[in-house]
Tab-separated table of C-alpha atoms in Angstrom:
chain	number	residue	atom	x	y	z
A	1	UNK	CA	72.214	66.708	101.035
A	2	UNK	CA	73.417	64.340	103.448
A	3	UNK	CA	75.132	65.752	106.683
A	4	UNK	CA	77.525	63.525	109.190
A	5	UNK	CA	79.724	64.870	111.978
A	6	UNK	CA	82.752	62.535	112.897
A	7	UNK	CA	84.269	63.598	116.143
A	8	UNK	CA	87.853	63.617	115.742
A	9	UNK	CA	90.932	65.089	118.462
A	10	UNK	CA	90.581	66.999	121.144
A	11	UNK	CA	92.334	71.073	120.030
A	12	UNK	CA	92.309	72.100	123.169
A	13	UNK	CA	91.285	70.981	126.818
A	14	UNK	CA	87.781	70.862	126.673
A	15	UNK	CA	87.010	71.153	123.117
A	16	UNK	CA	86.505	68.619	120.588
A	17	UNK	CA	87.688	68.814	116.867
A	18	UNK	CA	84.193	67.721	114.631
A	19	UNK	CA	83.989	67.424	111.090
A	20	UNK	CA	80.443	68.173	108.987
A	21	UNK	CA	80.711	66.081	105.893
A	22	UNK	CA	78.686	66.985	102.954
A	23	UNK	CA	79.726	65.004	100.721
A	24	UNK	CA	76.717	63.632	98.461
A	25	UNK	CA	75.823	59.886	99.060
A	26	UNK	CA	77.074	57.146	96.010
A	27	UNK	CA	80.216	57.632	93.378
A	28	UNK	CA	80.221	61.628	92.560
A	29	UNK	CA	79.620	62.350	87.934
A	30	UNK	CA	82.713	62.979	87.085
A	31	UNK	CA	83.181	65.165	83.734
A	32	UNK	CA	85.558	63.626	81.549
A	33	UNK	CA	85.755	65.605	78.437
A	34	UNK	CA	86.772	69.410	78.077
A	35	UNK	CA	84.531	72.218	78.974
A	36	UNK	CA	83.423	75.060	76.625
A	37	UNK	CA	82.000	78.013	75.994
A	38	UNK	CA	82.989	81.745	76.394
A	39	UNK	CA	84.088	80.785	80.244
A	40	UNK	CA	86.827	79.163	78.880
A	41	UNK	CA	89.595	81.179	77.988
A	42	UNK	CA	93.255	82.420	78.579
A	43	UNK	CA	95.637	85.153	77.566
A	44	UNK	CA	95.682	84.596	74.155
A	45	UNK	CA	91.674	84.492	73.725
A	46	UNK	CA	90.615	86.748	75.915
A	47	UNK	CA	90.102	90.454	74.640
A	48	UNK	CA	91.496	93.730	76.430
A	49	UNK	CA	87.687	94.619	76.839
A	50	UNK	CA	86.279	91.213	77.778
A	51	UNK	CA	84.329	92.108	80.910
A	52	UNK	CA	84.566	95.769	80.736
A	53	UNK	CA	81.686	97.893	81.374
A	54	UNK	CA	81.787	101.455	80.985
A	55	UNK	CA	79.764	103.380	83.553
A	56	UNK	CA	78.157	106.218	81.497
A	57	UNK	CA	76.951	109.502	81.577
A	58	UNK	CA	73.175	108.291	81.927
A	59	UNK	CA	74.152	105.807	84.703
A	60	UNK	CA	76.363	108.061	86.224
A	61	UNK	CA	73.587	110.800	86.547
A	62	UNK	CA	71.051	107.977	87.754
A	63	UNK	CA	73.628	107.678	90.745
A	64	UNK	CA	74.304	111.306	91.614
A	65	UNK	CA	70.532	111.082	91.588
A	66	UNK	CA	70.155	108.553	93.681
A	67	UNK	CA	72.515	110.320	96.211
A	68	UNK	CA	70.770	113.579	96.451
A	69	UNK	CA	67.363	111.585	97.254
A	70	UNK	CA	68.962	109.979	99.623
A	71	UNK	CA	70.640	113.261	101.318
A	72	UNK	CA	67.269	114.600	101.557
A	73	UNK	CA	65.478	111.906	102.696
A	74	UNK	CA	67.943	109.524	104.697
A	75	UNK	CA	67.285	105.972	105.227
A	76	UNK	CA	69.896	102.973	106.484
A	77	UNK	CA	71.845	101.382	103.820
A	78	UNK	CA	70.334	98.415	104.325
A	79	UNK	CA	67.216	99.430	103.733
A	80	UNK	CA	67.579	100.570	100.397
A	81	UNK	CA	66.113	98.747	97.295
A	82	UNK	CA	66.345	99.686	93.557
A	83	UNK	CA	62.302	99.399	93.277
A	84	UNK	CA	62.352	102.357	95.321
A	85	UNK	CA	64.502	104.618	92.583
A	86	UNK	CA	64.061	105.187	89.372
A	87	UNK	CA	67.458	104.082	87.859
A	88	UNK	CA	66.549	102.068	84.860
A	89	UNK	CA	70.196	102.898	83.124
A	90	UNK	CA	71.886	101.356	85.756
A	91	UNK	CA	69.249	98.277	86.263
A	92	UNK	CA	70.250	97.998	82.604
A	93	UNK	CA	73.754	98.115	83.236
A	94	UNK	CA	73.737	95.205	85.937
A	95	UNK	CA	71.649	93.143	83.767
A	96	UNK	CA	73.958	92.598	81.245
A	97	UNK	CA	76.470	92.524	84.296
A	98	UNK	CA	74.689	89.416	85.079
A	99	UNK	CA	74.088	88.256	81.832
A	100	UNK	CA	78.141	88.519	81.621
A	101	UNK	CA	78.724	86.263	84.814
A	102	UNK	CA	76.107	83.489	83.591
A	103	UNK	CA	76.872	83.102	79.687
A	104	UNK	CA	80.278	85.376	79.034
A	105	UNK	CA	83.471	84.831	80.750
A	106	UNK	CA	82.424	85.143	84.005
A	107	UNK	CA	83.776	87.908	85.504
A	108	UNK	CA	83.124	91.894	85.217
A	109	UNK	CA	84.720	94.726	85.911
A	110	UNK	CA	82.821	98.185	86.410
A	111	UNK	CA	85.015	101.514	85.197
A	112	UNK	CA	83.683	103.421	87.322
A	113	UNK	CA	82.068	104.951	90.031
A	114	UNK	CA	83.630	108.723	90.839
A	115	UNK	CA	83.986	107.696	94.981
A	116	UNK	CA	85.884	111.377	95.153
A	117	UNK	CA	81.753	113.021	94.313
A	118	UNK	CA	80.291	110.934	97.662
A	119	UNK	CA	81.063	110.344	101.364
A	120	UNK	CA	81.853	107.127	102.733
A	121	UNK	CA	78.108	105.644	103.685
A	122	UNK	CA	77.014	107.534	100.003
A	123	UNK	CA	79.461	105.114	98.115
A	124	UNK	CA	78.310	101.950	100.389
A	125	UNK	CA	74.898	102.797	99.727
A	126	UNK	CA	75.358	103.638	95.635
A	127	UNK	CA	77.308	99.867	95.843
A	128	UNK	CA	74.602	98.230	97.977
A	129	UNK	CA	71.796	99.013	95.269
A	130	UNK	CA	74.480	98.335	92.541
A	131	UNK	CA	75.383	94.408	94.202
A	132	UNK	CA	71.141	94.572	94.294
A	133	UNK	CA	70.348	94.596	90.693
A	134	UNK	CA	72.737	91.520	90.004
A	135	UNK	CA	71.841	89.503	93.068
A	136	UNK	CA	70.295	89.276	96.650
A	137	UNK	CA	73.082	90.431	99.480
A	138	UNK	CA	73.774	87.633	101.957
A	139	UNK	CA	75.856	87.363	105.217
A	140	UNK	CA	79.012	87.477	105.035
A	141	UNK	CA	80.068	86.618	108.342
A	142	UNK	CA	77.939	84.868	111.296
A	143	UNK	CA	77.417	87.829	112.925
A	144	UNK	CA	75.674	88.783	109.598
A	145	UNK	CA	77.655	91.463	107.972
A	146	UNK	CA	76.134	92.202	105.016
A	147	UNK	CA	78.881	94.909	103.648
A	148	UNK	CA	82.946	93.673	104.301
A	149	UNK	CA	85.512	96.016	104.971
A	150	UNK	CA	88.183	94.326	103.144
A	151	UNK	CA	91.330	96.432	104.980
A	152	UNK	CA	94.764	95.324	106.470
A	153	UNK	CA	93.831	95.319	110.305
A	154	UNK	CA	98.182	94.375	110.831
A	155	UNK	CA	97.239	90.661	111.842
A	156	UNK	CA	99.293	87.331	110.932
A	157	UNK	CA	97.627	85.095	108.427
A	158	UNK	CA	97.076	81.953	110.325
A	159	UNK	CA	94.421	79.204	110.343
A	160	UNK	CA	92.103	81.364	112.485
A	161	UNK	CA	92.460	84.830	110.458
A	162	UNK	CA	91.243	85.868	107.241
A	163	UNK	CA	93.368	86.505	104.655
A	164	UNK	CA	91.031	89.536	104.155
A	165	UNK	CA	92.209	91.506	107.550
A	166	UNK	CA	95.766	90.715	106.190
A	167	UNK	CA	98.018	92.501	103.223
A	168	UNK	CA	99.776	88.987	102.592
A	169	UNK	CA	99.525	87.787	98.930
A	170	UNK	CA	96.749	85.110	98.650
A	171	UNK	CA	96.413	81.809	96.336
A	172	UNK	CA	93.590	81.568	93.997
A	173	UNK	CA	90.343	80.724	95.771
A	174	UNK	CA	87.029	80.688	96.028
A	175	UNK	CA	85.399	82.996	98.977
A	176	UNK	CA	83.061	81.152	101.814
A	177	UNK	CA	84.440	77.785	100.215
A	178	UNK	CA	84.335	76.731	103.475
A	179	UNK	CA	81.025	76.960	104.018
A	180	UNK	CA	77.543	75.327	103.340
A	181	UNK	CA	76.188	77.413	101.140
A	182	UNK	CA	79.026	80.269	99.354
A	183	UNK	CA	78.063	83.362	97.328
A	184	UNK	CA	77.467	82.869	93.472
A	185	UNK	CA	79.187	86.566	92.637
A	186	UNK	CA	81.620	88.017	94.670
A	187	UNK	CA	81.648	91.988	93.997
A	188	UNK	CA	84.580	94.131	95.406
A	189	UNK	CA	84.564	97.722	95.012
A	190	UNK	CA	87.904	99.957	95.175
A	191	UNK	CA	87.575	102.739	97.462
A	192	UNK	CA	91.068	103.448	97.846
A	193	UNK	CA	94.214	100.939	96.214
A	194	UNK	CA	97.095	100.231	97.670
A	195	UNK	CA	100.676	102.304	97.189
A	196	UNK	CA	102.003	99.058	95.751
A	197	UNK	CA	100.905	95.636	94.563
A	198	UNK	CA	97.634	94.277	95.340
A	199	UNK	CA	97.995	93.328	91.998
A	200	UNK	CA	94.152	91.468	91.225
A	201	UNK	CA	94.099	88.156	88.918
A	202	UNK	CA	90.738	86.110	87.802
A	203	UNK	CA	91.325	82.363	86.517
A	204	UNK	CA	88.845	80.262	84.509
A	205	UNK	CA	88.592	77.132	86.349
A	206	UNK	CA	86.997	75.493	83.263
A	207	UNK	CA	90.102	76.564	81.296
A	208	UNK	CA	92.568	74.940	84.154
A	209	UNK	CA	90.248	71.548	84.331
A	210	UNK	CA	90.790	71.175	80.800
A	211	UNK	CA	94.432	71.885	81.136
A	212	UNK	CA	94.071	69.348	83.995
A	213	UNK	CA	92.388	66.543	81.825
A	214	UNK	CA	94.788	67.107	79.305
A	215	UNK	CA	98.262	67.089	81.245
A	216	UNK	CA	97.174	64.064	84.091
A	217	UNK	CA	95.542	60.648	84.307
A	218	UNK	CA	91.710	60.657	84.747
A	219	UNK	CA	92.230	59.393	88.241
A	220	UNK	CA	94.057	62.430	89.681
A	221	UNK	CA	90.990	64.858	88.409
A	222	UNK	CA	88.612	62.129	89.926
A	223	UNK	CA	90.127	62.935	93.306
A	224	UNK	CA	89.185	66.435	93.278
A	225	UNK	CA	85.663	65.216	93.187
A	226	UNK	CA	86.567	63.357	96.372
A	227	UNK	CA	86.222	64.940	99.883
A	228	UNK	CA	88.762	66.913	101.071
A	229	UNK	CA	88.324	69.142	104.535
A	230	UNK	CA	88.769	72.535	105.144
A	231	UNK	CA	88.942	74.741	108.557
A	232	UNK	CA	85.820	76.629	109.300
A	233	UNK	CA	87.258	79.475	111.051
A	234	UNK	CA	85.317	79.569	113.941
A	235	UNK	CA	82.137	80.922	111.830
A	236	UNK	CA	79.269	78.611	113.268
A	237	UNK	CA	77.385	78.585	116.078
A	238	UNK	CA	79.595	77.994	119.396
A	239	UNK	CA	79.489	73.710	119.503
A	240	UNK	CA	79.485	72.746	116.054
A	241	UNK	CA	81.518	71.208	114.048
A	242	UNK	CA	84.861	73.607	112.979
A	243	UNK	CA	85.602	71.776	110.251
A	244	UNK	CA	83.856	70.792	106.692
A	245	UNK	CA	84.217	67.917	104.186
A	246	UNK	CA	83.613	68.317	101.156
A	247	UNK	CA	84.744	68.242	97.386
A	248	UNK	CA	86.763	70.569	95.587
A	249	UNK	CA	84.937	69.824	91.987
A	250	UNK	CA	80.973	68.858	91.700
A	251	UNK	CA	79.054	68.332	88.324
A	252	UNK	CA	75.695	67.761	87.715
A	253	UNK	CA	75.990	67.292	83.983
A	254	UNK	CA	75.829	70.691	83.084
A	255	UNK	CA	78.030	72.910	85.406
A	256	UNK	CA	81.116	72.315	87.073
A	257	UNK	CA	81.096	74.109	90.492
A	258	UNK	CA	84.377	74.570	92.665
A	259	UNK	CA	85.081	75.492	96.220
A	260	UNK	CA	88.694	75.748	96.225
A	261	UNK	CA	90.570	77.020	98.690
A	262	UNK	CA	94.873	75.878	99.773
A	263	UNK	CA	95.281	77.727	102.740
A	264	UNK	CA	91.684	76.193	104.364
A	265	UNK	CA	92.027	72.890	103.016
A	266	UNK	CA	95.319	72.314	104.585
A	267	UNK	CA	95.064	74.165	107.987
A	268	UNK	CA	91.636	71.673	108.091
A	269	UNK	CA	93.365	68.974	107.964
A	270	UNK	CA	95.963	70.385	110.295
A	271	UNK	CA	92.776	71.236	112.768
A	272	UNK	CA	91.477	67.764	112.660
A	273	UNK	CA	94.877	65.830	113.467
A	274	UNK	CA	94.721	64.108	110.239
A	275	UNK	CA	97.685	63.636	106.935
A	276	UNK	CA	95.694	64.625	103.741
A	277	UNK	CA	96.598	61.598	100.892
A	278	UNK	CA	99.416	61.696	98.368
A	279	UNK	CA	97.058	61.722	95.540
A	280	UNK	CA	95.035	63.988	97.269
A	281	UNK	CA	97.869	66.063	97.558
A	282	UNK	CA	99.321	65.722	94.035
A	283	UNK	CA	95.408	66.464	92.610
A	284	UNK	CA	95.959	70.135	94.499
A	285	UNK	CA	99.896	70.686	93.820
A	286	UNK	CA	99.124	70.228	90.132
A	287	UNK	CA	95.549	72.463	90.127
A	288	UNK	CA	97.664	74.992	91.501
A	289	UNK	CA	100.780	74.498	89.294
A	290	UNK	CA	98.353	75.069	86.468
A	291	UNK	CA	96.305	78.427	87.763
A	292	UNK	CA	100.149	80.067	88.962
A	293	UNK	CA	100.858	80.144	85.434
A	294	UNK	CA	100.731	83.283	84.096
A	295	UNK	CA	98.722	81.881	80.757
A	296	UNK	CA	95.815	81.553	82.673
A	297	UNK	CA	95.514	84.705	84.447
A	298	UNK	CA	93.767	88.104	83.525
A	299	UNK	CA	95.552	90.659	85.702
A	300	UNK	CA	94.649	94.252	86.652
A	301	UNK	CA	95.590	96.927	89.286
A	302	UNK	CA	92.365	97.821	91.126
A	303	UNK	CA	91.593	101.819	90.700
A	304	UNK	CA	89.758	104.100	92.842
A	305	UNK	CA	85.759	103.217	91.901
A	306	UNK	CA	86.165	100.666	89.905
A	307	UNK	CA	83.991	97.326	91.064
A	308	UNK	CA	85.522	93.663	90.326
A	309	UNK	CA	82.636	90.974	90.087
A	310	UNK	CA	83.344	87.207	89.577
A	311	UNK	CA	81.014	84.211	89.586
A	312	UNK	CA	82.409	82.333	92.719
A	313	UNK	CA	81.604	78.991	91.330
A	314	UNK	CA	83.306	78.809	87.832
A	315	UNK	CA	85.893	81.735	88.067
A	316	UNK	CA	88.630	82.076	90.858
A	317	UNK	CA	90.435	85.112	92.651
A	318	UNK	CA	93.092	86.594	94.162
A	319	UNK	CA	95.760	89.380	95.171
A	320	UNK	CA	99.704	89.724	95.507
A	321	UNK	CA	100.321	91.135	99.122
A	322	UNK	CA	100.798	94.616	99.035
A	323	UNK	CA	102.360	98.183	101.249
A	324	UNK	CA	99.597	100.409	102.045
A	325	UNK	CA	100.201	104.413	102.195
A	326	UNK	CA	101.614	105.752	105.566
A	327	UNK	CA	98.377	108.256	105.716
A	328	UNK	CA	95.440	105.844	107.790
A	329	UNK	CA	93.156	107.678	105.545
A	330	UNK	CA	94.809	106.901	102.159
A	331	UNK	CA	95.342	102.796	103.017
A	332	UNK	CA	93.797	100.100	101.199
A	333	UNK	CA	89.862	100.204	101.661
A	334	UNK	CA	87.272	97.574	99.127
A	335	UNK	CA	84.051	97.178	99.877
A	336	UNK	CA	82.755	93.495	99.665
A	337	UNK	CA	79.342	92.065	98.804
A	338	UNK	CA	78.452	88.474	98.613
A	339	UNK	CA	75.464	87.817	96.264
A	340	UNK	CA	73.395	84.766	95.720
A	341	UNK	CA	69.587	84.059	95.298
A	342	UNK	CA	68.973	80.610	96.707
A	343	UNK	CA	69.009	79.603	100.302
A	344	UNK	CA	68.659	81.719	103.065
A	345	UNK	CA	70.610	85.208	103.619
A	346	UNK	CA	72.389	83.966	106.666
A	347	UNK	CA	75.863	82.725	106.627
A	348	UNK	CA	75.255	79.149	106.364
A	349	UNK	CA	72.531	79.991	103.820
């Protein structure tokens, strides 16, 4: 792929505003017709146990198991690999986990692991060889965190903070989607929920493009094929460029991938001192008018050791803000993995 930096405004006194465009070279294949496939669906065609998978008393065993090895003969988290346990139920279990993502409708949810049995660093470790036997772990940050504490740390969303670290409701979005290289699956697990809302929601983006071709003219979907920039957040090596260019929708005649994100796309264009265009503008008003509707949505409350998995290129996330518990050790505490087997395992990939 093709890389440019443009050198735009100055932000500050001394530092210089650079965009990274990765846009491919020539005019992008644009899909014209609907999608299909078990990916696309809604309320009406999805069933209560689409994406459900049952932990059971084999796996569950396999994982106490796993724990007691692991009190007797301690080892880092990351240093743990499922080749080195015998847990074939649960290397079953992920398989069709994957098998889910790739063919089914793209997301799973694990009901779940019993987080009250195990300590802290036990239930990062059981969900570090879990995330394993779907996909490789990468960074998730560019100091290369591997596992994310996704907790209210009491800071204001801005265009510098992630809405991760905040309890503020979030849009749907794709994570890293302001990166080079993002995660195929994004995995949270639930090690405590929050005292109210933090309600979760999955959308099928090939069920809102083909709401999209259906209620606009071809040229407002084309647009979304077009670059648009987003704000890196700082996550790159001290120098280059903090902001990215890139399209929202890519196909290569097969799959339709999307890096979506509101909040970044805007607050890079803010960053870089430039006016994103009308139709530019209209092309993500009416993508998000589509995925707010509550058609389109499959909803749940996250509880305690249950683990949310969605394919980060066809499926999109997010949460309603929510109040955490007054008791520090009862607030609202996922685990995050990122998981993808191409590129490297840094952040940039």
């Amino acid at each position: 792929m093709e890389m440019q930096v443009e050198r735009t405004r100055d932000l500050a006194e001394g530092e210089e505003v650079t965009i990274l465009d990765t846009s491919a070279p020539g005019r992008p294949l644009v899909r014209d017709t609907p999608l299909s496939g078990p990916i696309v669906w809604d309320r009406d065609t999805l069933a209560a146990d689409d994406g459900i998978i049952h932990i059971d008393d084999e796996a569950l065993a396999e994982i106490d198991a796993f724990v007691e090895s692991l009190r007797r003969n301690p080892l880092p988290t990351l240093l743990l690999t499922p080749s080195d346990f015998a847990m074939p139920r649960c290397v079953a279990m992920m398989r069709r986990a994957r098998d889910i993502l790739q063919d089914g409708v793209g997301f799973v949810i694990l009901d779940k692991v019993p987080v009250q049995r195990y300590s802290l660093e036990e239930n990062r470790a059981i969900y570090w060889m879990l995330g394993q036997m779907v996909a490789r772990p990468v960074a998730q940050s560019f100091d290369g965190k591997m596992i994310y504490d996704v907790k209210d740390q009491g800071r204001a969303y801005s265009t510098s903070v992630r809405g991760d670290t905040t309890s503020k409701d979030q849009n749907f979005h794709t994570d890293n989607n302001y990166n080079l290289c993002p995660p195929h699956y994004v995995a949270l697990f639930c090690l405590h929920p929050a005292m109210a809302g933090g309600i979760n929601s999955i959308v099928s983006f090939y069920s809102v493009y083909n709401e999209m071709l259906k209620r606009h003219p071809i040229e407002l979907v084309e647009r979304l094929y077009q670059p648009f920039l987003a704000n890196r957040q700082r996550e790159h090596y001290p120098g280059d460029p903090m902001v990215l260019s890139r399209p929202l929708f890519t196909y290569d005649g097969d799959w339709l991938n999307c890096k979506l994100s509101r909040h970044q796309t805007l607050s890079g264009y803010h960053l870089a001192g430039q006016e994103l265009d009308p139709l530019g503008l209209q092309a993500l008003d009416a993508l998000e008018s589509i995925m707010r509707e509550e058609r389109w949505n499959r909803e749940f409350f996250f509880e305690r050791g249950q683990i949310q998995i969605v394919d980060n290129r066809r499926c999109g996330h997010r949460r309603t803000g929510f109040v955490d518990y007054p008791e520090p050790e009862r607030k609202r505490h996922l685990l995050r993995l990122w998981l993808r087997d191409e590129g490297r395992r840094s952040y940039h990939g």
